[in-house]
Tab-separated table of C-alpha atoms (C1' of nucleotides) in Angstrom:
chain	number	residue	atom	x	y	z
A	1004	MET	CA	-12.539	-6.044	41.720
A	1005	ASP	CA	-13.960	-6.440	38.167
A	1006	CYS	CA	-12.871	-8.674	35.493
A	1007	ILE	CA	-10.366	-5.833	34.266
A	1008	HIS	CA	-8.190	-6.040	37.350
A	1009	TYR	CA	-8.047	-9.793	37.106
A	1010	ALA	CA	-6.744	-9.326	33.741
A	1011	ILE	CA	-4.188	-6.954	34.731
A	1012	MET	CA	-3.426	-9.304	37.542
A	1013	LEU	CA	-2.994	-12.198	35.222
A	1014	GLU	CA	-1.189	-10.408	32.951
A	1015	ILE	CA	-3.653	-11.396	29.963
A	1016	ILE	CA	-3.860	-7.930	28.618
A	1017	GLU	CA	-1.149	-7.958	26.283
A	1018	ARG	CA	-1.221	-4.848	24.258
A	1019	ARG	CA	0.820	-5.050	20.933
A	1020	HIS	CA	1.107	-2.344	18.123
A	1021	LEU	CA	-0.019	-3.260	14.994
A	1022	ARG	CA	3.282	-3.184	13.545
A	1023	ASP	CA	4.288	-6.160	15.143
A	1024	GLN	CA	1.098	-7.996	14.177
A	1025	LEU	CA	1.692	-7.034	10.407
A	1026	GLY	CA	5.427	-8.288	10.660
A	1027	GLU	CA	4.125	-11.812	10.439
A	1028	ALA	CA	1.674	-11.209	7.927
A	1029	ILE	CA	3.931	-9.498	5.664
A	1030	ARG	CA	7.014	-11.474	6.093
A	1031	ASP	CA	4.875	-14.455	5.089
A	1032	ARG	CA	3.790	-12.743	1.783
A	1033	ILE	CA	7.398	-12.026	0.979
A	1034	VAL	CA	8.572	-15.503	1.888
A	1035	ARG	CA	5.886	-17.288	0.025
A	1036	GLN	CA	6.529	-15.058	-2.707
A	1037	ARG	CA	3.245	-13.380	-2.983
A	1038	LEU	CA	5.072	-10.090	-2.720
A	1039	PRO	CA	7.627	-11.031	-5.626
A	1040	ALA	CA	11.240	-9.871	-5.680
A	1041	ASN	CA	12.290	-6.865	-7.523
A	1042	GLN	CA	8.997	-5.227	-7.241
A	1043	SER	CA	7.898	-2.543	-5.353
A	1044	ILE	CA	5.289	-2.985	-2.681
A	1045	GLY	CA	2.225	-1.141	-3.163
A	1046	GLU	CA	1.542	0.251	0.461
A	1047	ASN	CA	-2.157	1.110	-0.469
A	1048	ALA	CA	-3.129	-2.216	-1.605
A	1049	LEU	CA	-1.345	-3.904	1.229
A	1050	ALA	CA	-2.747	-1.709	3.588
A	1051	SER	CA	-6.205	-2.232	2.712
A	1052	GLU	CA	-5.574	-5.776	2.361
A	1053	LEU	CA	-4.523	-5.936	5.925
A	1054	GLY	CA	-7.293	-3.795	7.066
A	1055	VAL	CA	-5.040	-0.961	8.507
A	1056	SER	CA	-3.806	2.176	7.116
A	1057	ARG	CA	-0.568	3.156	5.712
A	1058	THR	CA	1.150	4.217	8.589
A	1059	PRO	CA	1.339	0.716	10.609
A	1060	VAL	CA	2.315	-0.950	7.336
A	1061	ARG	CA	5.294	1.427	6.763
A	1062	GLU	CA	6.178	0.799	10.177
A	1063	THR	CA	6.300	-2.773	9.587
A	1064	LEU	CA	8.228	-2.520	6.376
A	1065	LEU	CA	10.991	-0.353	8.200
A	1066	GLY	CA	11.514	-3.230	10.340
A	1067	LEU	CA	11.554	-5.691	7.530
A	1068	GLU	CA	14.175	-3.434	5.719
A	1069	ARG	CA	16.528	-3.959	8.857
A	1070	ASP	CA	16.018	-7.780	8.364
A	1071	GLY	CA	16.872	-7.711	4.940
A	1072	PHE	CA	13.796	-8.364	3.286
A	1073	VAL	CA	12.939	-5.069	1.616
A	1074	LYS	CA	15.035	-1.862	0.733
A	1075	ALA	CA	13.517	1.507	0.902
A	1076	VAL	CA	14.451	3.257	-2.213
A	1077	PRO	CA	13.732	7.103	-1.864
A	1078	GLY	CA	10.891	8.353	-4.109
A	1079	ARG	CA	9.618	4.573	-4.870
A	1080	GLY	CA	9.100	2.981	-1.812
A	1081	PHE	CA	9.897	-0.270	-0.464
A	1082	VAL	CA	11.229	-3.014	-3.172
A	1083	VAL	CA	11.380	-6.523	-2.153
A	1084	LEU	CA	14.979	-8.002	-2.455
A	1085	PRO	CA	15.625	-10.848	-4.461
A	1086	LEU	CA	17.302	-13.928	-3.091
A	1087	SER	CA	20.971	-14.718	-4.018
A	1088	ALA	CA	23.482	-17.489	-3.403
A	1089	GLU	CA	25.797	-14.831	-2.442
A	1090	GLU	CA	23.520	-13.409	0.288
A	1091	ALA	CA	22.994	-17.113	1.589
A	1092	ARG	CA	27.000	-17.146	1.953
A	1093	GLN	CA	26.699	-14.157	3.872
A	1094	LEU	CA	24.028	-15.014	6.217
A	1095	TYR	CA	24.568	-18.476	7.561
A	1096	PRO	CA	28.040	-17.535	8.472
A	1097	ILE	CA	26.578	-14.879	10.834
A	1098	VAL	CA	24.093	-17.151	12.358
A	1099	TRP	CA	26.519	-19.742	12.935
A	1100	SER	CA	29.135	-17.197	14.247
A	1101	LEU	CA	26.547	-15.976	16.768
A	1102	GLU	CA	25.156	-19.338	17.790
A	1103	ARG	CA	28.873	-20.193	18.623
A	1104	LEU	CA	29.097	-17.115	20.599
A	1105	ALA	CA	26.131	-18.292	22.612
A	1106	LEU	CA	27.959	-21.541	23.247
A	1107	SER	CA	31.263	-20.096	23.987
A	1108	ASP	CA	31.951	-19.050	27.658
A	1109	VAL	CA	29.158	-21.364	28.965
A	1110	THR	CA	30.302	-22.692	32.233
A	1111	GLU	CA	27.302	-24.716	33.210
A	1112	VAL	CA	24.356	-26.046	31.539
A	1113	SER	CA	21.291	-27.160	33.668
A	1114	PRO	CA	20.103	-30.272	33.323
A	1115	ASP	CA	16.355	-28.997	33.075
A	1116	LEU	CA	17.635	-26.969	30.035
A	1117	ILE	CA	19.141	-30.118	28.214
A	1118	ALA	CA	15.991	-32.133	29.008
A	1119	LYS	CA	14.141	-29.353	27.518
A	1120	LEU	CA	16.227	-29.622	24.249
A	1121	ARG	CA	15.348	-33.180	24.102
A	1122	GLY	CA	12.070	-32.658	24.663
A	1123	LEU	CA	11.672	-30.331	21.820
A	1124	ASN	CA	13.288	-32.686	19.689
A	1125	ARG	CA	11.173	-35.295	20.484
A	1126	ASN	CA	8.053	-33.400	19.362
A	1127	LEU	CA	10.052	-32.239	16.516
A	1128	GLU	CA	10.473	-36.057	15.452
A	1129	SER	CA	6.555	-36.427	16.035
A	1130	ALA	CA	5.293	-33.222	14.227
A	1131	THR	CA	3.321	-33.907	11.573
A	1132	THR	CA	2.835	-30.464	9.598
A	1133	PRO	CA	5.811	-28.991	7.969
A	1134	GLN	CA	4.752	-25.511	9.388
A	1135	GLU	CA	4.806	-27.219	12.773
A	1136	ARG	CA	8.389	-28.880	12.490
A	1137	LYS	CA	9.882	-25.444	11.321
A	1138	GLN	CA	8.307	-24.108	14.579
A	1139	ILE	CA	9.583	-26.404	16.637
A	1140	ASP	CA	12.868	-26.146	15.010
A	1141	ALA	CA	13.112	-22.524	15.844
A	1142	ASP	CA	12.082	-22.958	19.182
A	1143	TRP	CA	14.977	-25.652	19.700
A	1144	HIS	CA	17.613	-23.087	18.463
A	1145	ARG	CA	16.040	-20.312	20.451
A	1146	CYS	CA	16.147	-22.868	23.640
A	1147	LEU	CA	19.887	-23.767	22.742
A	1148	ILE	CA	21.120	-19.963	22.408
A	1149	SER	CA	19.247	-19.224	25.734
A	1150	VAL	CA	22.115	-20.633	27.720
A	1151	SER	CA	24.001	-17.843	26.975
A	1152	GLY	CA	21.344	-15.367	28.655
A	1153	ASN	CA	22.417	-12.778	26.137
A	1154	GLN	CA	19.541	-10.864	24.915
A	1155	ARG	CA	21.093	-8.678	22.479
A	1156	LEU	CA	22.161	-11.908	20.702
A	1157	ALA	CA	19.165	-13.394	20.635
A	1158	ALA	CA	17.363	-10.404	19.079
A	1159	MET	CA	20.068	-10.424	16.574
A	1160	LEU	CA	19.626	-14.043	15.754
A	1161	GLU	CA	15.911	-13.622	15.362
A	1162	GLY	CA	16.332	-11.068	12.726
A	1163	ALA	CA	19.122	-13.366	10.804
A	1164	LYS	CA	17.011	-16.468	11.386
A	1165	ALA	CA	14.020	-14.549	9.907
A	1166	SER	CA	16.138	-13.677	6.652
A	1167	ILE	CA	17.310	-17.274	6.580
A	1168	ALA	CA	13.730	-18.672	6.466
A	1169	ARG	CA	13.302	-17.221	3.243
A	1170	TYR	CA	15.989	-19.260	1.836
A	1171	GLU	CA	14.818	-22.402	3.512
A	1172	HIS	CA	11.053	-21.725	2.116
A	1173	ALA	CA	12.282	-21.051	-1.244
A	1174	TYR	CA	14.728	-23.889	-1.642
A	1175	MET	CA	14.632	-26.379	1.090
A	1176	ASP	CA	12.412	-29.434	0.950
A	1177	ALA	CA	9.207	-28.130	2.154
A	1178	ALA	CA	8.904	-30.889	4.569
A	1179	GLY	CA	11.067	-29.025	7.032
A	1180	PRO	CA	13.923	-30.293	9.253
A	1181	CYS	CA	14.774	-33.868	8.311
A	1182	ASP	CA	15.964	-36.936	10.353
A	1183	GLN	CA	19.507	-35.699	10.087
A	1184	SER	CA	18.627	-32.580	11.396
A	1185	ILE	CA	17.086	-34.422	14.638
A	1186	GLU	CA	20.156	-36.413	15.040
A	1187	GLU	CA	22.420	-33.568	14.837
A	1188	HIS	CA	20.450	-31.672	17.592
A	1189	GLU	CA	20.670	-34.594	19.807
A	1190	HIS	CA	24.477	-35.009	19.074
A	1191	ILE	CA	24.472	-31.331	20.076
A	1192	ALA	CA	22.325	-31.841	23.080
A	1193	SER	CA	24.600	-34.291	24.419
A	1194	LEU	CA	27.768	-32.464	23.962
A	1195	LEU	CA	26.432	-29.463	25.905
A	1196	ASP	CA	27.196	-30.296	29.302
A	1197	GLU	CA	30.578	-32.104	28.670
A	1198	SER	CA	32.155	-29.999	26.105
A	1199	PRO	CA	30.858	-26.610	25.015
A	1200	ALA	CA	33.437	-26.075	22.586
A	1201	LEU	CA	32.588	-29.372	20.734
A	1202	ALA	CA	28.938	-28.301	20.778
A	1203	ALA	CA	29.991	-25.032	19.317
A	1204	ASP	CA	31.782	-26.948	16.517
A	1205	ALA	CA	28.550	-28.971	16.075
A	1206	ILE	CA	26.248	-26.106	15.690
A	1207	GLU	CA	28.672	-24.737	13.144
A	1208	ALA	CA	28.324	-28.105	11.244
A	1209	HIS	CA	24.701	-27.982	11.266
A	1210	TRP	CA	24.344	-24.902	9.765
A	1211	ARG	CA	27.085	-25.485	7.250
A	1212	ARG	CA	25.314	-28.441	6.107
A	1213	GLY	CA	22.147	-26.420	5.811
A	1214	LEU	CA	23.843	-23.902	3.861
A	1215	ALA	CA	25.151	-26.452	1.415
A	1216	VAL	CA	21.862	-27.620	0.672
A	1217	ILE	CA	20.691	-24.128	-0.191
A	1218	LEU	CA	23.588	-23.556	-2.325
A	1219	VAL	CA	23.138	-26.589	-4.363
A	1220	ALA	CA	19.370	-25.940	-4.811
A	1221	ILE	CA	20.305	-22.441	-5.940
A	1222	GLU	CA	23.414	-23.237	-7.940
A	1223	GLY	CA	23.102	-26.720	-8.915
A	1224	THR	CA	26.862	-27.749	-7.999
A	1225	PRO	CA	27.375	-30.115	-5.134
A	1226	GLN	CA	30.337	-28.005	-4.179
A	1227	ALA	CA	30.732	-24.479	-4.867
B	121	MET	CA	20.484	20.507	-21.084
B	122	ASP	CA	20.258	22.256	-17.880
B	123	CYS	CA	21.975	21.820	-14.575
B	124	ILE	CA	19.333	19.234	-13.193
B	125	HIS	CA	20.614	16.996	-16.061
B	126	TYR	CA	23.947	17.224	-15.020
B	127	ALA	CA	23.311	16.461	-11.351
B	128	ILE	CA	21.694	13.241	-12.358
B	129	MET	CA	24.273	12.077	-14.505
B	130	LEU	CA	27.032	12.909	-12.073
B	131	GLU	CA	25.054	11.335	-9.345
B	132	ILE	CA	25.230	14.372	-7.381
B	133	ILE	CA	21.465	14.402	-6.327
B	134	GLU	CA	21.201	12.042	-3.251
B	135	ARG	CA	17.955	12.166	-1.858
B	136	ARG	CA	17.761	10.821	1.533
B	137	HIS	CA	14.770	10.176	3.830
B	138	LEU	CA	14.312	12.384	6.843
B	139	ARG	CA	14.374	9.461	9.165
B	140	ASP	CA	18.245	8.945	7.953
B	141	GLN	CA	19.167	12.497	8.899
B	142	LEU	CA	17.230	12.417	11.877
B	143	GLY	CA	18.967	9.006	13.025
B	144	GLU	CA	22.509	11.024	13.613
B	145	ALA	CA	20.686	13.728	15.481
B	146	ILE	CA	18.558	11.591	17.782
B	147	ARG	CA	21.583	9.255	18.626
B	148	ASP	CA	23.694	11.962	19.439
B	149	ARG	CA	21.013	13.363	21.816
B	150	ILE	CA	20.972	9.766	23.754
B	151	VAL	CA	24.661	9.072	23.687
B	152	ARG	CA	25.422	12.731	25.037
B	153	GLN	CA	22.433	11.902	27.434
B	154	ARG	CA	20.393	15.161	26.539
B	155	LEU	CA	17.683	12.426	26.331
B	156	PRO	CA	18.271	10.787	29.450
B	157	ALA	CA	17.901	7.124	30.052
B	158	ASN	CA	14.689	5.617	31.741
B	159	GLN	CA	12.560	8.606	30.356
B	160	SER	CA	10.066	8.509	27.806
B	161	ILE	CA	10.864	10.617	24.752
B	162	GLY	CA	8.370	13.404	23.702
B	163	GLU	CA	7.877	13.122	20.457
B	164	ASN	CA	6.171	16.168	19.889
B	165	ALA	CA	8.951	18.256	21.480
B	166	LEU	CA	11.848	16.325	19.853
B	167	ALA	CA	10.055	16.825	16.536
B	168	SER	CA	9.466	20.640	16.487
B	169	GLU	CA	13.039	20.952	17.845
B	170	LEU	CA	14.425	19.069	14.786
B	171	GLY	CA	11.808	21.106	12.464
B	172	VAL	CA	9.998	18.057	11.242
B	173	SER	CA	6.911	16.175	11.990
B	174	ARG	CA	6.308	13.218	14.152
B	175	THR	CA	6.168	10.918	11.440
B	176	PRO	CA	9.811	10.941	10.481
B	177	VAL	CA	10.841	11.102	14.183
B	178	ARG	CA	8.780	7.973	15.028
B	179	GLU	CA	10.406	6.287	11.946
B	180	THR	CA	13.838	7.009	13.452
B	181	LEU	CA	12.901	5.928	16.712
B	182	LEU	CA	11.817	2.514	15.381
B	183	GLY	CA	15.441	2.120	13.966
B	184	LEU	CA	17.066	3.175	17.057
B	185	GLU	CA	14.977	0.255	18.851
B	186	ARG	CA	16.401	-2.118	16.638
B	187	ASP	CA	20.049	-0.772	17.706
B	188	GLY	CA	19.193	-1.063	21.343
B	189	PHE	CA	18.929	2.692	21.961
B	190	VAL	CA	15.315	2.824	22.981
B	191	LYS	CA	12.186	0.393	23.647
B	192	ALA	CA	8.537	0.948	22.436
B	193	VAL	CA	6.409	0.471	25.352
B	194	PRO	CA	2.724	0.192	24.271
B	195	GLY	CA	0.825	3.338	25.281
B	196	ARG	CA	3.813	5.123	26.403
B	197	GLY	CA	5.849	5.640	23.490
B	198	PHE	CA	9.670	5.462	23.236
B	199	VAL	CA	12.000	4.987	26.560
B	200	VAL	CA	15.456	5.353	26.451
B	201	LEU	CA	17.222	2.477	27.732
B	202	PRO	CA	19.720	2.579	30.342
B	203	LEU	CA	23.446	1.624	30.104
B	204	SER	CA	24.326	-1.359	32.276
B	205	ALA	CA	27.521	-3.621	32.606
B	206	GLU	CA	25.258	-6.281	31.881
B	207	GLU	CA	24.347	-4.974	28.055
B	208	ALA	CA	28.200	-4.097	27.808
B	209	ARG	CA	29.199	-7.634	28.511
B	210	GLN	CA	26.602	-8.491	25.849
B	211	LEU	CA	27.576	-6.352	22.936
B	212	TYR	CA	31.199	-6.570	23.111
B	213	PRO	CA	31.350	-10.300	22.351
B	214	ILE	CA	28.562	-9.991	19.472
B	215	VAL	CA	31.062	-7.323	18.040
B	216	TRP	CA	34.120	-9.315	18.204
B	217	SER	CA	32.702	-12.438	17.050
B	218	LEU	CA	31.569	-10.741	14.035
B	219	GLU	CA	34.699	-9.112	12.822
B	220	ARG	CA	36.506	-12.442	13.744
B	221	LEU	CA	33.868	-13.779	11.141
B	222	ALA	CA	34.914	-11.021	8.896
B	223	LEU	CA	38.819	-11.956	9.420
B	224	SER	CA	37.975	-15.765	8.871
B	225	ASP	CA	37.907	-17.355	5.299
B	226	VAL	CA	39.723	-14.490	3.998
B	227	THR	CA	42.028	-15.753	1.526
B	228	GLU	CA	43.892	-13.004	-0.029
B	229	VAL	CA	44.266	-9.478	1.308
B	230	SER	CA	45.271	-6.965	-1.068
B	231	PRO	CA	48.066	-4.672	-0.134
B	232	ASP	CA	45.835	-1.678	-1.327
B	233	LEU	CA	43.742	-2.545	1.605
B	234	ILE	CA	46.739	-2.848	3.975
B	235	ALA	CA	48.054	0.392	2.938
B	236	LYS	CA	44.755	1.794	3.257
B	237	LEU	CA	44.606	0.682	7.114
B	238	ARG	CA	47.994	1.877	7.871
B	239	GLY	CA	46.868	5.256	6.072
B	240	LEU	CA	43.817	5.493	8.525
B	241	ASN	CA	45.996	4.424	11.466
B	242	ARG	CA	48.340	7.169	10.718
B	243	ASN	CA	45.657	9.884	10.445
B	244	LEU	CA	44.465	8.502	13.736
B	245	GLU	CA	47.851	9.108	15.275
B	246	SER	CA	47.903	12.782	13.847
B	247	ALA	CA	43.904	13.364	14.455
B	248	THR	CA	43.583	16.316	16.973
B	249	THR	CA	39.956	16.226	18.124
B	250	PRO	CA	38.326	13.332	20.018
B	251	GLN	CA	35.542	13.453	17.509
B	252	GLU	CA	37.641	13.093	14.623
B	253	ARG	CA	39.571	10.228	16.553
B	254	LYS	CA	36.469	8.306	16.923
B	255	GLN	CA	35.518	8.992	13.564
B	256	ILE	CA	38.804	7.497	11.915
B	257	ASP	CA	38.610	4.684	14.217
B	258	ALA	CA	35.218	3.682	13.229
B	259	ASP	CA	36.533	4.020	9.466
B	260	TRP	CA	39.276	2.072	10.604
B	261	HIS	CA	37.313	-0.962	11.855
B	262	ARG	CA	34.796	-0.769	8.624
B	263	CYS	CA	37.803	-0.649	6.420
B	264	LEU	CA	39.259	-3.935	8.168
B	265	ILE	CA	35.634	-5.748	7.951
B	266	SER	CA	35.266	-5.002	4.368
B	267	VAL	CA	37.903	-7.822	3.058
B	268	SER	CA	34.911	-10.122	3.849
B	269	GLY	CA	33.033	-8.396	1.312
B	270	ASN	CA	29.817	-9.568	3.746
B	271	GLN	CA	27.539	-6.652	3.433
B	272	ARG	CA	25.022	-8.047	5.846
B	273	LEU	CA	27.920	-8.627	8.313
B	274	ALA	CA	28.650	-4.973	7.748
B	275	ALA	CA	25.279	-3.690	8.277
B	276	MET	CA	24.804	-5.545	11.594
B	277	LEU	CA	28.207	-4.445	12.956
B	278	GLU	CA	27.124	-0.680	12.315
B	279	GLY	CA	24.147	-1.179	14.481
B	280	ALA	CA	26.125	-3.063	17.195
B	281	LYS	CA	29.112	-0.536	16.976
B	282	ALA	CA	26.275	2.513	17.293
B	283	SER	CA	25.251	0.865	20.767
B	284	ILE	CA	28.922	0.366	21.811
B	285	ALA	CA	29.349	4.214	21.106
B	286	ARG	CA	27.332	4.909	23.744
B	287	TYR	CA	29.239	3.194	26.364
B	288	GLU	CA	32.416	4.561	24.848
B	289	HIS	CA	31.132	8.014	25.096
B	290	ALA	CA	29.807	7.514	28.565
B	291	TYR	CA	32.526	5.707	30.333
B	292	MET	CA	35.725	5.955	28.253
B	293	ASP	CA	38.372	8.750	28.071
B	294	ALA	CA	36.633	11.350	26.000
B	295	ALA	CA	39.969	11.701	24.214
B	296	GLY	CA	39.133	8.723	21.854
B	297	PRO	CA	41.277	5.912	20.952
B	298	CYS	CA	44.527	5.866	22.705
B	299	ASP	CA	48.289	5.149	21.540
B	300	GLN	CA	47.658	1.441	22.623
B	301	SER	CA	44.579	1.250	20.226
B	302	ILE	CA	46.980	2.549	17.641
B	303	GLU	CA	49.775	-0.050	18.114
B	304	GLU	CA	47.124	-2.648	18.152
B	305	HIS	CA	45.778	-1.565	14.708
B	306	GLU	CA	49.170	-1.643	13.312
B	307	HIS	CA	49.768	-5.278	14.885
B	308	ILE	CA	46.484	-6.232	13.275
B	309	ALA	CA	47.574	-4.851	9.863
B	310	SER	CA	50.596	-6.448	10.098
B	311	LEU	CA	49.294	-9.809	10.686
B	312	LEU	CA	46.503	-9.763	8.098
B	313	ASP	CA	48.358	-11.223	5.024
B	314	GLU	CA	50.235	-13.750	6.936
B	315	SER	CA	47.700	-15.131	9.423
B	316	PRO	CA	44.194	-14.127	9.124
B	317	ALA	CA	43.501	-16.424	12.135
B	318	LEU	CA	46.057	-14.636	14.111
B	319	ALA	CA	44.744	-11.412	13.292
B	320	ALA	CA	41.182	-12.575	14.394
B	321	ASP	CA	42.632	-13.326	17.433
B	322	ALA	CA	44.218	-9.953	18.033
B	323	ILE	CA	41.110	-8.104	16.932
B	324	GLU	CA	39.045	-10.152	19.709
B	325	ALA	CA	41.928	-9.204	22.264
B	326	HIS	CA	41.359	-5.437	21.207
B	327	TRP	CA	37.791	-5.563	21.965
B	328	ARG	CA	38.446	-7.371	25.057
B	329	ARG	CA	40.379	-4.655	26.249
B	330	GLY	CA	37.851	-2.490	25.482
B	331	LEU	CA	35.100	-4.060	27.217
B	332	ALA	CA	37.482	-3.977	30.320
B	333	VAL	CA	38.033	-0.416	30.189
B	334	ILE	CA	34.139	-0.062	30.030
B	335	LEU	CA	33.795	-2.543	33.067
B	336	VAL	CA	36.146	-0.715	35.267
B	337	ALA	CA	34.360	2.247	34.557
B	338	ILE	CA	30.773	0.866	35.420
B	339	GLU	CA	31.707	-1.401	38.381
B	340	GLY	CA	35.254	-0.170	39.500
B	341	THR	CA	36.553	-3.503	40.354
B	342	PRO	CA	39.609	-4.459	37.731
B	343	GLN	CA	38.529	-7.959	37.142
B	344	ALA	CA	34.784	-8.701	37.034
C	294	DT	C1'	-2.387	13.274	57.321
C	295	DG	C1'	-2.536	10.032	53.518
C	296	DA	C1'	-4.996	7.418	50.217
C	297	DT	C1'	-8.369	7.934	46.561
C	298	DT	C1'	-11.198	9.360	42.868
C	299	DG	C1'	-12.423	12.649	39.117
C	300	DC	C1'	-11.412	15.398	35.871
C	301	DA	C1'	-8.257	18.009	32.826
C	302	DT	C1'	-4.606	18.013	30.255
C	303	DA	C1'	-1.128	15.766	27.371
C	304	DA	C1'	0.859	12.176	24.748
C	305	DT	C1'	0.397	8.203	21.823
C	306	DG	C1'	-1.258	5.177	17.927
C	307	DT	C1'	-3.476	4.983	13.811
C	308	DA	C1'	-5.722	7.107	10.094
C	309	DT	C1'	-5.999	10.856	6.595
C	310	DA	C1'	-4.525	14.714	3.777
C	311	DC	C1'	-1.907	16.768	0.875
C	312	DA	C1'	2.275	18.073	-2.000
C	313	DA	C1'	5.962	16.088	-4.637
C	314	DT	C1'	7.305	12.940	-7.820
C	315	DC	C1'	7.427	8.816	-10.031
C	316	DC	C1'	5.773	6.130	-13.943
C	317	DA	C1'	3.038	5.067	-18.055
C	318	DT	C1'	0.799	6.457	-22.003
C	319	DG	C1'	0.172	9.213	-25.864
C	320	DT	C1'	1.596	12.704	-29.381
C	321	DA	C1'	4.695	15.325	-32.062
C	322	DA	C1'	8.923	15.683	-34.432
C	323	DT	C1'	12.709	13.704	-36.662
D	1437	DA	C1'	9.959	3.678	-36.746
D	1438	DT	C1'	12.226	5.816	-33.014
D	1439	DT	C1'	13.426	9.385	-29.855
D	1440	DA	C1'	12.108	13.291	-27.129
D	1441	DC	C1'	8.753	15.340	-24.717
D	1442	DA	C1'	4.232	16.377	-22.481
D	1443	DT	C1'	0.461	14.928	-19.490
D	1444	DG	C1'	-2.471	12.532	-16.217
D	1445	DG	C1'	-3.103	9.147	-12.635
D	1446	DA	C1'	-1.169	6.735	-9.411
D	1447	DT	C1'	2.497	6.575	-5.375
D	1448	DT	C1'	5.350	7.889	-2.263
D	1449	DG	C1'	7.106	10.937	1.818
D	1450	DT	C1'	5.708	13.987	5.108
D	1451	DA	C1'	2.451	16.407	7.888
D	1452	DT	C1'	-1.804	16.952	10.253
D	1453	DA	C1'	-6.032	15.400	12.575
D	1454	DC	C1'	-8.340	12.351	15.644
D	1455	DA	C1'	-9.727	8.840	18.941
D	1456	DT	C1'	-7.817	6.420	22.820
D	1457	DT	C1'	-4.973	5.972	26.572
D	1458	DA	C1'	-1.651	7.984	29.802
D	1459	DT	C1'	-0.497	11.282	33.513
D	1460	DG	C1'	-1.016	14.808	36.708
D	1461	DC	C1'	-3.456	17.601	40.104
D	1462	DA	C1'	-6.966	18.956	42.614
D	1463	DA	C1'	-10.881	17.574	45.478
D	1464	DT	C1'	-12.907	14.396	48.392
D	1465	DC	C1'	-12.891	10.887	52.084
D	1466	DA	C1'	-11.007	7.655	55.650
DNA sequence: TGATTGCATAATGTATACAATCCATGTAAT
DNA sequence: ATTACATGGATTGTATACATTATGCAATCA
């Protein structure tokens, strides 16, 4: 029994397609505006920069098109879509509707899960780097919607959240989730086992506040 | 000035990627179970059958993976995912949540739109072939959610509806939308300008009934 | 007989090739 | 000077090639 068998037994070998690994890198370039909006993506340059061929790059871009990062224009490749207040106004309600759905119809919430949410929230409090804070915040929401057990819902939310990340990066404080977010998380966690309906209202309010921040940043006017 | 210039001026020339055209064909093969579930898709056979190379076929399959039709397994290609009551229970609530969202926050509904809905519903009544009925039903729902103006929402719903079409084809009466559906459509249209909230409730009920039909067909028991 | 190994074949994942088309620059004509 | 057009290089969309990995089957062994 050699090391390969051990690897299989322990599920160490985890093969991933190149396109999945590239996703992170290319999304990052878009979020950080290294690939500017309204500009066609040079597939050759991107591929050689990433050390792969055009094929997996194009596969990744097709996925990013589904998530609303880019648009494929016949004959001129993939174009990075611009951010807009209008799109933000479209995206956020989708997210809060889907997270509401995750919390509806929940009959019983395990104490373990609430404990896990509280733990993540503590980690969020003590996190130092913005990157870490954003990561933990995303984990907290993933954990929250896991109560539904709805995998299709989780997958759709992943895509929508990725789009929203663009707006948060571009317009929100680079520090990441603030104290108010942490308080709201705690509030939601505490509501979870008493009244899922109230928790659903709270999660919607949480996102509404996030949208308001973004819209102020984009449009300047406090209430638009 | 030759015919090509005219074509461009009139926007007659509409270039589409092969992957988009293949989408319909491959989805159809899955829905009709010509590509059976739990079975890996032979890309070579499919490509030559469709008269194209593997490249656009694979691009299409990546899109179908996003819509939950297939799953890419590293090393063994794309596998057609099986239908399950569990997935149906996940999909339908997503659809009614998103259609609810489309109807919420609607301030003013144009009379034109209501007239168009009623017109489509009449077409649905007089449609003859099941294919036509399904097409018109889909158009009716597209028209309904267009009141929101939320394009991201519309795109997500397209994907979710495509998945649901698999269930409807496999388990619902092949005749397509029935008289009750038409009545419900009419009811929803009439509620639309008075009370969007009630219309939202009605559209949810519409989909809940659809889910119930599917679940009975899959599981047999009337209330599960 | 039943399980296992080894090999041959087929299929996948990625890279590369090639034809079509886009875009920028330059040139001529008005 | 501006427009129209021609031309070349660059880029895309699709096809094909190639290396790796999976799959099936026959031969071997317990």
